[in-house]
PDB file of C-alpha atoms in Angstrom:
ATOM      1  CA  CYS A  27      -0.015   0.022   0.168  1.00 68.00           C
ATOM      2  CA  LEU A  28       1.305   3.441  -0.898  1.00 67.00           C
ATOM      3  CA  SER A  29       0.263   6.883   0.303  1.00 64.00           C
ATOM      4  CA  GLY A  30       0.679  10.340  -0.694  1.00 60.00           C
ATOM      5  CA  PHE A  31       4.592  10.359  -0.666  1.00 68.00           C
ATOM      6  CA  TRP A  32       4.642   8.626  -3.965  1.00 80.00           C
ATOM      7  CA  ASP A  33       7.222   9.722  -6.362  1.00 81.00           C
ATOM      8  CA  ASN A  34       7.105   8.769  -9.911  1.00 86.00           C
ATOM      9  CA  THR A  35      10.792   8.293 -10.213  1.00 85.00           C
ATOM     10  CA  LEU A  36      10.282   5.050  -7.936  1.00 87.00           C
ATOM     11  CA  LEU A  37       8.788   3.372 -11.090  1.00 89.00           C
ATOM     12  CA  ASP A  38      11.970   2.860 -12.569  1.00 90.00           C
ATOM     13  CA  LYS A  39      13.590   1.274  -9.241  1.00 89.00           C
ATOM     14  CA  ILE A  40      10.611  -1.435  -9.121  1.00 88.00           C
ATOM     15  CA  PRO A  41      10.493  -2.779 -12.396  1.00 90.00           C
ATOM     16  CA  ASN A  42       8.564  -5.897 -11.276  1.00 92.00           C
ATOM     17  CA  VAL A  43       5.622  -4.254  -9.554  1.00 92.00           C
ATOM     18  CA  ARG A  44       2.471  -5.026 -11.217  1.00 94.00           C
ATOM     19  CA  PHE A  45       0.059  -3.722  -8.956  1.00 95.00           C
ATOM     20  CA  ILE A  46      -0.250  -0.452  -6.383  1.00 94.00           C
ATOM     21  CA  GLN A  47      -2.687  -0.058  -3.914  1.00 95.00           C
ATOM     22  CA  LEU A  48      -3.161   3.529  -2.579  1.00 93.00           C
ATOM     23  CA  CYS A  49      -4.138   4.062   1.069  1.00 90.00           C
ATOM     24  CA  SER A  50      -5.613   7.409  -0.282  1.00 83.00           C
ATOM     25  CA  ALA A  51      -8.506   8.065  -2.442  1.00 81.00           C
ATOM     26  CA  GLY A  52      -6.584  10.939  -4.381  1.00 79.00           C
ATOM     27  CA  TYR A  53      -4.222   9.504  -7.160  1.00 85.00           C
ATOM     28  CA  ASP A  54      -3.257  12.967  -8.810  1.00 82.00           C
ATOM     29  CA  HIS A  55       0.349  12.598  -8.246  1.00 81.00           C
ATOM     30  CA  PHE A  56       0.557   9.444 -10.090  1.00 89.00           C
ATOM     31  CA  ASP A  57       2.010   9.415 -13.963  1.00 91.00           C
ATOM     32  CA  ILE A  58      -1.442   7.536 -15.188  1.00 93.00           C
ATOM     33  CA  ALA A  59       0.055   7.150 -18.618  1.00 93.00           C
ATOM     34  CA  THR A  60       3.665   5.649 -17.596  1.00 93.00           C
ATOM     35  CA  LEU A  61       1.470   3.132 -15.595  1.00 94.00           C
ATOM     36  CA  LYS A  62      -0.709   1.936 -18.405  1.00 95.00           C
ATOM     37  CA  SER A  63       2.401   1.481 -20.498  1.00 94.00           C
ATOM     38  CA  ARG A  64       4.194  -0.902 -18.138  1.00 93.00           C
ATOM     39  CA  GLY A  65       0.859  -2.790 -17.162  1.00 94.00           C
ATOM     40  CA  ILE A  66       0.449  -1.699 -13.867  1.00 94.00           C
ATOM     41  CA  ARG A  67      -2.596  -1.926 -12.202  1.00 96.00           C
ATOM     42  CA  LEU A  68      -3.321   0.958  -9.551  1.00 95.00           C
ATOM     43  CA  ALA A  69      -6.643   1.059  -7.356  1.00 96.00           C
ATOM     44  CA  ASN A  70      -7.201   4.014  -4.735  1.00 93.00           C
ATOM     45  CA  ALA A  71      -9.040   3.708  -1.471  1.00 93.00           C
ATOM     46  CA  ALA A  72     -12.255   5.549  -2.117  1.00 89.00           C
ATOM     47  CA  GLY A  73     -14.676   5.070   0.420  1.00 92.00           C
ATOM     48  CA  ALA A  74     -12.050   3.985   3.283  1.00 94.00           C
ATOM     49  CA  ASN A  75     -12.153   7.478   4.578  1.00 93.00           C
ATOM     50  CA  ALA A  76     -15.494   8.846   3.719  1.00 95.00           C
ATOM     51  CA  ASN A  77     -16.667   8.470   7.486  1.00 96.00           C
ATOM     52  CA  ALA A  78     -13.644  10.331   8.898  1.00 96.00           C
ATOM     53  CA  VAL A  79     -13.179  13.225   6.246  1.00 97.00           C
ATOM     54  CA  SER A  80     -16.906  13.907   6.161  1.00 98.00           C
ATOM     55  CA  GLU A  81     -17.152  13.895  10.270  1.00 98.00           C
ATOM     56  CA  HIS A  82     -13.688  15.838  10.018  1.00 98.00           C
ATOM     57  CA  ALA A  83     -15.488  18.494   7.402  1.00 98.00           C
ATOM     58  CA  PHE A  84     -18.120  19.010  10.356  1.00 98.00           C
ATOM     59  CA  ALA A  85     -15.576  19.567  13.026  1.00 98.00           C
ATOM     60  CA  LEU A  86     -14.045  22.055  11.173  1.00 98.00           C
ATOM     61  CA  LEU A  87     -17.266  23.977  10.407  1.00 98.00           C
ATOM     62  CA  LEU A  88     -18.506  23.521  13.833  1.00 98.00           C
ATOM     63  CA  ALA A  89     -14.941  24.788  15.753  1.00 98.00           C
ATOM     64  CA  LEU A  90     -15.659  27.699  13.453  1.00 98.00           C
ATOM     65  CA  THR A  91     -19.423  28.382  14.159  1.00 98.00           C
ATOM     66  CA  ARG A  92     -19.064  27.756  17.744  1.00 97.00           C
ATOM     67  CA  ARG A  93     -15.692  29.717  17.981  1.00 96.00           C
ATOM     68  CA  MET A  94     -13.729  26.520  19.752  1.00 97.00           C
ATOM     69  CA  SER A  95     -10.556  27.939  18.784  1.00 95.00           C
ATOM     70  CA  GLU A  96     -10.930  30.895  20.822  1.00 95.00           C
ATOM     71  CA  ALA A  97     -12.530  28.841  23.759  1.00 96.00           C
ATOM     72  CA  ARG A  98      -9.388  26.744  23.815  1.00 96.00           C
ATOM     73  CA  ASP A  99      -7.073  29.949  23.712  1.00 96.00           C
ATOM     74  CA  ASN A 100      -9.161  31.522  26.716  1.00 96.00           C
ATOM     75  CA  GLN A 101      -8.945  28.127  28.622  1.00 97.00           C
ATOM     76  CA  HIS A 102      -5.141  28.249  28.675  1.00 97.00           C
ATOM     77  CA  LYS A 103      -5.306  31.996  29.489  1.00 97.00           C
ATOM     78  CA  ARG A 104      -8.017  30.952  32.412  1.00 98.00           C
ATOM     79  CA  PHE A 105     -10.214  33.309  30.846  1.00 98.00           C
ATOM     80  CA  TRP A 106     -13.771  33.003  31.265  1.00 97.00           C
ATOM     81  CA  ARG A 107     -15.469  35.177  28.604  1.00 95.00           C
ATOM     82  CA  GLY A 108     -18.899  36.657  29.101  1.00 94.00           C
ATOM     83  CA  MET A 109     -21.951  36.924  27.017  1.00 94.00           C
ATOM     84  CA  ILE A 110     -20.990  38.739  23.749  1.00 95.00           C
ATOM     85  CA  SER A 111     -23.685  41.836  23.798  1.00 95.00           C
ATOM     86  CA  ASP A 112     -23.476  42.125  19.918  1.00 94.00           C
ATOM     87  CA  SER A 113     -25.683  39.122  18.989  1.00 93.00           C
ATOM     88  CA  GLY A 114     -24.204  39.257  15.437  1.00 90.00           C
ATOM     89  CA  ALA A 115     -20.792  38.529  16.773  1.00 91.00           C
ATOM     90  CA  ARG A 116     -21.814  35.265  18.870  1.00 94.00           C
ATOM     91  CA  GLU A 117     -21.543  31.592  18.087  1.00 96.00           C
ATOM     92  CA  ASP A 118     -24.027  30.580  15.323  1.00 97.00           C
ATOM     93  CA  GLU A 119     -26.074  27.747  14.808  1.00 98.00           C
ATOM     94  CA  LEU A 120     -26.358  25.822  11.486  1.00 98.00           C
ATOM     95  CA  ALA A 121     -30.068  24.737  11.299  1.00 98.00           C
ATOM     96  CA  GLY A 122     -31.779  26.845   8.551  1.00 98.00           C
ATOM     97  CA  LYS A 123     -28.428  27.460   7.056  1.00 98.00           C
ATOM     98  CA  THR A 124     -27.280  26.413   3.569  1.00 98.00           C
ATOM     99  CA  MET A 125     -24.417  24.237   2.666  1.00 98.00           C
ATOM    100  CA  LEU A 126     -22.808  24.093  -0.758  1.00 98.00           C
ATOM    101  CA  ILE A 127     -20.833  20.894  -1.344  1.00 98.00           C
ATOM    102  CA  VAL A 128     -18.420  20.702  -4.466  1.00 98.00           C
ATOM    103  CA  GLY A 129     -17.709  17.071  -5.070  1.00 97.00           C
ATOM    104  CA  LEU A 130     -20.569  14.592  -4.602  1.00 96.00           C
ATOM    105  CA  GLY A 131     -18.633  11.532  -4.256  1.00 93.00           C
ATOM    106  CA  ARG A 132     -18.734   9.142  -1.206  1.00 93.00           C
ATOM    107  CA  ILE A 133     -17.650  11.946   1.191  1.00 95.00           C
ATOM    108  CA  GLY A 134     -19.699  14.604  -0.192  1.00 97.00           C
ATOM    109  CA  GLN A 135     -22.893  12.503  -0.016  1.00 97.00           C
ATOM    110  CA  ARG A 136     -22.122  11.433   3.510  1.00 97.00           C
ATOM    111  CA  ILE A 137     -21.806  15.104   4.368  1.00 98.00           C
ATOM    112  CA  SER A 138     -24.910  15.941   2.949  1.00 98.00           C
ATOM    113  CA  ARG A 139     -26.259  13.297   5.162  1.00 98.00           C
ATOM    114  CA  ILE A 140     -24.692  14.867   8.162  1.00 98.00           C
ATOM    115  CA  ALA A 141     -25.884  18.573   7.166  1.00 98.00           C
ATOM    116  CA  LYS A 142     -29.427  17.176   6.702  1.00 98.00           C
ATOM    117  CA  ALA A 143     -29.316  15.917  10.402  1.00 98.00           C
ATOM    118  CA  PHE A 144     -28.255  19.231  11.324  1.00 98.00           C
ATOM    119  CA  ASP A 145     -31.422  20.743   9.754  1.00 98.00           C
ATOM    120  CA  MET A 146     -29.327  22.322   6.997  1.00 98.00           C
ATOM    121  CA  ARG A 147     -30.449  22.752   3.168  1.00 98.00           C
ATOM    122  CA  VAL A 148     -28.092  21.306   1.040  1.00 98.00           C
ATOM    123  CA  ILE A 149     -27.058  22.498  -2.463  1.00 98.00           C
ATOM    124  CA  GLY A 150     -24.202  20.707  -4.568  1.00 98.00           C
ATOM    125  CA  ILE A 151     -21.942  20.588  -7.214  1.00 97.00           C
ATOM    126  CA  LYS A 152     -21.270  17.606  -9.648  1.00 93.00           C
ATOM    127  CA  ARG A 153     -19.884  17.069 -13.024  1.00 87.00           C
ATOM    128  CA  SER A 154     -23.217  14.897 -14.229  1.00 81.00           C
ATOM    129  CA  ALA A 155     -26.656  15.341 -13.891  1.00 72.00           C
ATOM    130  CA  GLY A 156     -28.762  13.047 -11.699  1.00 82.00           C
ATOM    131  CA  ALA A 157     -30.660  13.693  -8.331  1.00 87.00           C
ATOM    132  CA  ILE A 158     -28.986  12.591  -5.114  1.00 94.00           C
ATOM    133  CA  ALA A 159     -30.473  11.868  -1.999  1.00 94.00           C
ATOM    134  CA  ASN A 160     -30.155  14.622   0.551  1.00 96.00           C
ATOM    135  CA  ILE A 161     -29.472  17.585  -1.816  1.00 97.00           C
ATOM    136  CA  ASP A 162     -32.079  19.874  -2.418  1.00 97.00           C
ATOM    137  CA  ARG A 163     -30.333  21.198  -5.556  1.00 96.00           C
ATOM    138  CA  ILE A 164     -27.879  19.895  -7.942  1.00 96.00           C
ATOM    139  CA  GLY A 165     -25.751  22.238 -10.360  1.00 95.00           C
ATOM    140  CA  THR A 166     -22.693  21.835 -12.505  1.00 94.00           C
ATOM    141  CA  GLN A 167     -19.338  23.197 -12.182  1.00 94.00           C
ATOM    142  CA  ALA A 168     -20.084  25.830 -14.475  1.00 95.00           C
ATOM    143  CA  GLU A 169     -23.048  27.401 -12.128  1.00 96.00           C
ATOM    144  CA  LEU A 170     -20.479  27.739  -9.350  1.00 97.00           C
ATOM    145  CA  LEU A 171     -20.732  31.256  -9.073  1.00 98.00           C
ATOM    146  CA  THR A 172     -24.031  31.781  -9.298  1.00 98.00           C
ATOM    147  CA  LEU A 173     -24.673  28.807  -6.303  1.00 98.00           C
ATOM    148  CA  LEU A 174     -22.087  30.475  -4.191  1.00 98.00           C
ATOM    149  CA  PRO A 175     -23.718  33.700  -3.188  1.00 98.00           C
ATOM    150  CA  GLU A 176     -26.782  31.030  -1.690  1.00 98.00           C
ATOM    151  CA  ALA A 177     -24.076  29.286   0.730  1.00 98.00           C
ATOM    152  CA  ASP A 178     -23.455  29.666   4.371  1.00 98.00           C
ATOM    153  CA  ALA A 179     -20.717  27.201   4.060  1.00 99.00           C
ATOM    154  CA  VAL A 180     -18.845  25.897   1.175  1.00 99.00           C
ATOM    155  CA  VAL A 181     -17.300  22.777   1.690  1.00 99.00           C
ATOM    156  CA  LEU A 182     -14.950  21.326  -0.863  1.00 98.00           C
ATOM    157  CA  ALA A 183     -14.769  17.473  -1.320  1.00 97.00           C
ATOM    158  CA  CYS A 184     -13.611  17.239  -4.896  1.00 95.00           C
ATOM    159  CA  PRO A 185     -10.732  15.626  -6.572  1.00 91.00           C
ATOM    160  CA  LEU A 186      -7.941  17.539  -7.687  1.00 92.00           C
ATOM    161  CA  THR A 187      -8.262  17.319 -11.366  1.00 92.00           C
ATOM    162  CA  SER A 188      -7.391  19.902 -14.444  1.00 93.00           C
ATOM    163  CA  GLU A 189     -10.692  21.402 -14.028  1.00 95.00           C
ATOM    164  CA  THR A 190     -10.940  21.923 -10.091  1.00 96.00           C
ATOM    165  CA  ARG A 191      -7.305  22.904  -9.891  1.00 97.00           C
ATOM    166  CA  GLY A 192      -7.927  26.874  -8.487  1.00 98.00           C
ATOM    167  CA  LEU A 193     -11.435  26.464  -8.674  1.00 98.00           C
ATOM    168  CA  ILE A 194     -11.749  28.553  -5.615  1.00 98.00           C
ATOM    169  CA  ASP A 195     -10.072  31.801  -6.923  1.00 98.00           C
ATOM    170  CA  ALA A 196     -10.629  35.680  -6.027  1.00 98.00           C
ATOM    171  CA  THR A 197     -13.673  35.585  -8.206  1.00 98.00           C
ATOM    172  CA  ALA A 198     -15.146  32.872  -6.688  1.00 98.00           C
ATOM    173  CA  LEU A 199     -14.481  33.905  -2.980  1.00 98.00           C
ATOM    174  CA  ALA A 200     -16.010  37.459  -3.922  1.00 98.00           C
ATOM    175  CA  ALA A 201     -18.986  35.574  -4.708  1.00 98.00           C
ATOM    176  CA  MET A 202     -19.255  33.891  -1.316  1.00 98.00           C
ATOM    177  CA  LYS A 203     -21.377  35.866   1.577  1.00 98.00           C
ATOM    178  CA  PRO A 204     -18.998  37.819   4.041  1.00 98.00           C
ATOM    179  CA  SER A 205     -20.336  35.508   6.747  1.00 97.00           C
ATOM    180  CA  ALA A 206     -19.872  32.641   4.744  1.00 98.00           C
ATOM    181  CA  TYR A 207     -17.220  29.732   5.798  1.00 98.00           C
ATOM    182  CA  LEU A 208     -14.925  27.789   3.555  1.00 99.00           C
ATOM    183  CA  ILE A 209     -14.038  24.094   4.646  1.00 99.00           C
ATOM    184  CA  ASN A 210     -11.307  22.505   2.579  1.00 98.00           C
ATOM    185  CA  VAL A 211     -11.128  18.601   3.075  1.00 98.00           C
ATOM    186  CA  ALA A 212     -10.447  18.007  -0.946  1.00 97.00           C
ATOM    187  CA  ARG A 213      -6.795  19.151  -1.925  1.00 95.00           C
ATOM    188  CA  GLY A 214      -4.748  22.443  -1.230  1.00 97.00           C
ATOM    189  CA  PRO A 215      -4.448  22.848  -4.794  1.00 97.00           C
ATOM    190  CA  VAL A 216      -8.260  23.383  -5.523  1.00 98.00           C
ATOM    191  CA  VAL A 217      -7.914  26.832  -3.663  1.00 98.00           C
ATOM    192  CA  ASP A 218      -6.191  30.109  -4.522  1.00 98.00           C
ATOM    193  CA  GLU A 219      -4.076  30.215  -1.511  1.00 98.00           C
ATOM    194  CA  PRO A 220      -2.980  33.633  -1.937  1.00 98.00           C
ATOM    195  CA  ALA A 221      -6.430  34.877  -2.802  1.00 98.00           C
ATOM    196  CA  LEU A 222      -8.004  32.880   0.331  1.00 98.00           C
ATOM    197  CA  ILE A 223      -5.447  34.928   2.470  1.00 98.00           C
ATOM    198  CA  GLU A 224      -6.399  38.021   0.882  1.00 98.00           C
ATOM    199  CA  ALA A 225      -9.958  37.124   1.651  1.00 98.00           C
ATOM    200  CA  LEU A 226      -9.530  36.100   5.157  1.00 98.00           C
ATOM    201  CA  THR A 227      -7.483  38.783   6.145  1.00 98.00           C
ATOM    202  CA  SER A 228      -9.750  41.698   4.833  1.00 98.00           C
ATOM    203  CA  ARG A 229     -12.522  39.757   6.318  1.00 97.00           C
ATOM    204  CA  ARG A 230     -14.356  39.143   2.727  1.00 98.00           C
ATOM    205  CA  ILE A 231     -15.639  35.944   4.094  1.00 98.00           C
ATOM    206  CA  ALA A 232     -16.064  35.012   7.792  1.00 98.00           C
ATOM    207  CA  GLY A 233     -13.118  32.411   8.074  1.00 98.00           C
ATOM    208  CA  ALA A 234     -11.762  29.122   6.661  1.00 98.00           C
ATOM    209  CA  GLY A 235     -11.453  25.067   8.019  1.00 98.00           C
ATOM    210  CA  ILE A 236      -8.451  23.742   6.157  1.00 98.00           C
ATOM    211  CA  ASP A 237      -7.123  20.510   6.444  1.00 98.00           C
ATOM    212  CA  VAL A 238      -5.350  20.452   3.308  1.00 98.00           C
ATOM    213  CA  THR A 239      -2.874  23.290   1.683  1.00 98.00           C
ATOM    214  CA  ALA A 240      -1.125  24.291  -1.303  1.00 97.00           C
ATOM    215  CA  THR A 241       2.356  22.901  -0.111  1.00 96.00           C
ATOM    216  CA  GLU A 242       2.455  20.353   2.564  1.00 95.00           C
ATOM    217  CA  PRO A 243       3.767  20.759   5.030  1.00 96.00           C
ATOM    218  CA  LEU A 244       2.579  24.348   5.397  1.00 98.00           C
ATOM    219  CA  GLU A 245       5.183  26.901   4.655  1.00 97.00           C
ATOM    220  CA  GLN A 246       6.484  28.377   8.269  1.00 98.00           C
ATOM    221  CA  ALA A 247       5.771  31.934   6.779  1.00 98.00           C
ATOM    222  CA  SER A 248       2.237  31.622   5.702  1.00 98.00           C
ATOM    223  CA  PRO A 249      -0.409  33.856   7.066  1.00 98.00           C
ATOM    224  CA  LEU A 250      -2.517  30.556   7.593  1.00 98.00           C
ATOM    225  CA  TRP A 251      -0.711  29.659  10.713  1.00 98.00           C
ATOM    226  CA  SER A 252      -1.912  33.114  12.702  1.00 97.00           C
ATOM    227  CA  LEU A 253      -5.261  34.084  11.240  1.00 98.00           C
ATOM    228  CA  ASP A 254      -7.717  34.180  14.143  1.00 96.00           C
ATOM    229  CA  ASN A 255     -10.540  33.170  11.597  1.00 97.00           C
ATOM    230  CA  VAL A 256      -8.746  30.023  10.688  1.00 98.00           C
ATOM    231  CA  VAL A 257      -8.885  26.505  11.779  1.00 98.00           C
ATOM    232  CA  LEU A 258      -6.174  24.620  10.438  1.00 98.00           C
ATOM    233  CA  THR A 259      -5.198  20.901  10.827  1.00 98.00           C
ATOM    234  CA  PRO A 260      -2.193  18.964   9.173  1.00 97.00           C
ATOM    235  CA  HIS A 261      -3.965  16.953   6.241  1.00 95.00           C
ATOM    236  CA  THR A 262      -4.972  14.520   9.178  1.00 96.00           C
ATOM    237  CA  ALA A 263      -8.989  14.472   8.271  1.00 96.00           C
ATOM    238  CA  GLY A 264      -8.556  10.371   7.314  1.00 93.00           C
ATOM    239  CA  GLU A 265      -6.052   9.487   9.727  1.00 91.00           C
ATOM    240  CA  THR A 266      -8.542   7.492  12.322  1.00 94.00           C
ATOM    241  CA  ARG A 267      -7.907   4.440  14.041  1.00 94.00           C
ATOM    242  CA  ARG A 268      -9.798   2.631  11.193  1.00 94.00           C
ATOM    243  CA  HIS A 269      -8.276   3.748   8.423  1.00 92.00           C
ATOM    244  CA  GLU A 270      -5.561   0.984   7.969  1.00 92.00           C
ATOM    245  CA  ALA A 271      -7.974  -1.647   8.428  1.00 95.00           C
ATOM    246  CA  ASN A 272     -10.491  -0.486   6.225  1.00 95.00           C
ATOM    247  CA  VAL A 273      -7.612   0.207   3.370  1.00 95.00           C
ATOM    248  CA  ILE A 274      -6.606  -3.635   4.157  1.00 95.00           C
ATOM    249  CA  ASP A 275     -10.086  -4.874   3.197  1.00 96.00           C
ATOM    250  CA  ILE A 276      -9.857  -3.155  -0.253  1.00 96.00           C
ATOM    251  CA  LEU A 277      -6.197  -4.429  -0.504  1.00 96.00           C
ATOM    252  CA  ILE A 278      -7.314  -8.234   0.276  1.00 97.00           C
ATOM    253  CA  GLU A 279     -10.474  -7.984  -1.832  1.00 97.00           C
ATOM    254  CA  ASN A 280      -8.090  -6.461  -4.953  1.00 97.00           C
ATOM    255  CA  LEU A 281      -5.540  -9.334  -4.291  1.00 97.00           C
ATOM    256  CA  ASP A 282      -7.924 -11.941  -4.455  1.00 97.00           C
ATOM    257  CA  ARG A 283      -9.512 -10.658  -7.747  1.00 97.00           C
ATOM    258  CA  LEU A 284      -6.203 -10.127  -9.255  1.00 96.00           C
ATOM    259  CA  ALA A 285      -5.457 -14.002  -8.294  1.00 96.00           C
ATOM    260  CA  ARG A 286      -8.671 -14.907 -10.229  1.00 96.00           C
ATOM    261  CA  ALA A 287      -7.288 -12.654 -13.102  1.00 94.00           C
ATOM    262  CA  ASP A 288     -10.326 -10.435 -12.836  1.00 93.00           C
ATOM    263  CA  THR A 289     -10.060  -7.598 -15.239  1.00 92.00           C
ATOM    264  CA  VAL A 290     -11.858  -5.302 -12.668  1.00 96.00           C
ATOM    265  CA  LEU A 291     -10.619  -4.032  -9.641  1.00 97.00           C
ATOM    266  CA  ARG A 292     -12.567  -2.393  -6.575  1.00 97.00           C
ATOM    267  CA  ASN A 293     -11.590   1.451  -7.014  1.00 95.00           C
ATOM    268  CA  GLY A 294      -9.846   0.396  -9.983  1.00 96.00           C
ATOM    269  CA  VAL A 295      -7.814   3.452 -11.657  1.00 95.00           C
ATOM    270  CA  VAL A 296      -5.856   1.773 -14.102  1.00 93.00           C
TER     271      VAL A 296
END
């Protein structure tokens, strides 16, 4: 099993490899054409971390709306904050709010189910047409700018592709409500990071919950470390006690299929 630390130069060092099982869903860092040319099969671990990542997305959103980072900071200071007189500056509730989910795969669909449990309205962006349970309205990527102004929370759960790279740029951020939050549990390059930093610094959006960044580890000089309207986690959304067991289940099934000379792999990419 391989993780996101893959380097395509490794292919020349393992000439006998015939199958690669990923520990993650993303495979944008693999040279697919070279794998095909060498007859190497590749399968990802889509679904293995659907529960973990969807829960993490909500943890980030709740941390922002309930001001948990501030509460933790105050705890360390032994400061008991009183009630905020300005009701618009207080913690907020999710019920009745609208969530826009970009990417409606396994993770996006589970996020939508959780959102419905919080009595939220859910809209989504997907590549192909067709209704999905728990989604009140579905649009295409071309409709992103028209849907963003409706959202109180924008959750990115899409793969990194040529179409999604830089999808959330300055124009998209300007289309969001000033009171809206951006949650990214997809891939860092889906967001134009300098544009996001500017939007957060100028309070163009209310805040961001970020599990992935353009460069990982995040550069020490990045303003994201210190912005008070950011909750940042180090790409750990899928790192739960169940993760390895879930991936091994997929690996064992694929090894069994290969032993039977099955042409179809579970989560097969190549």
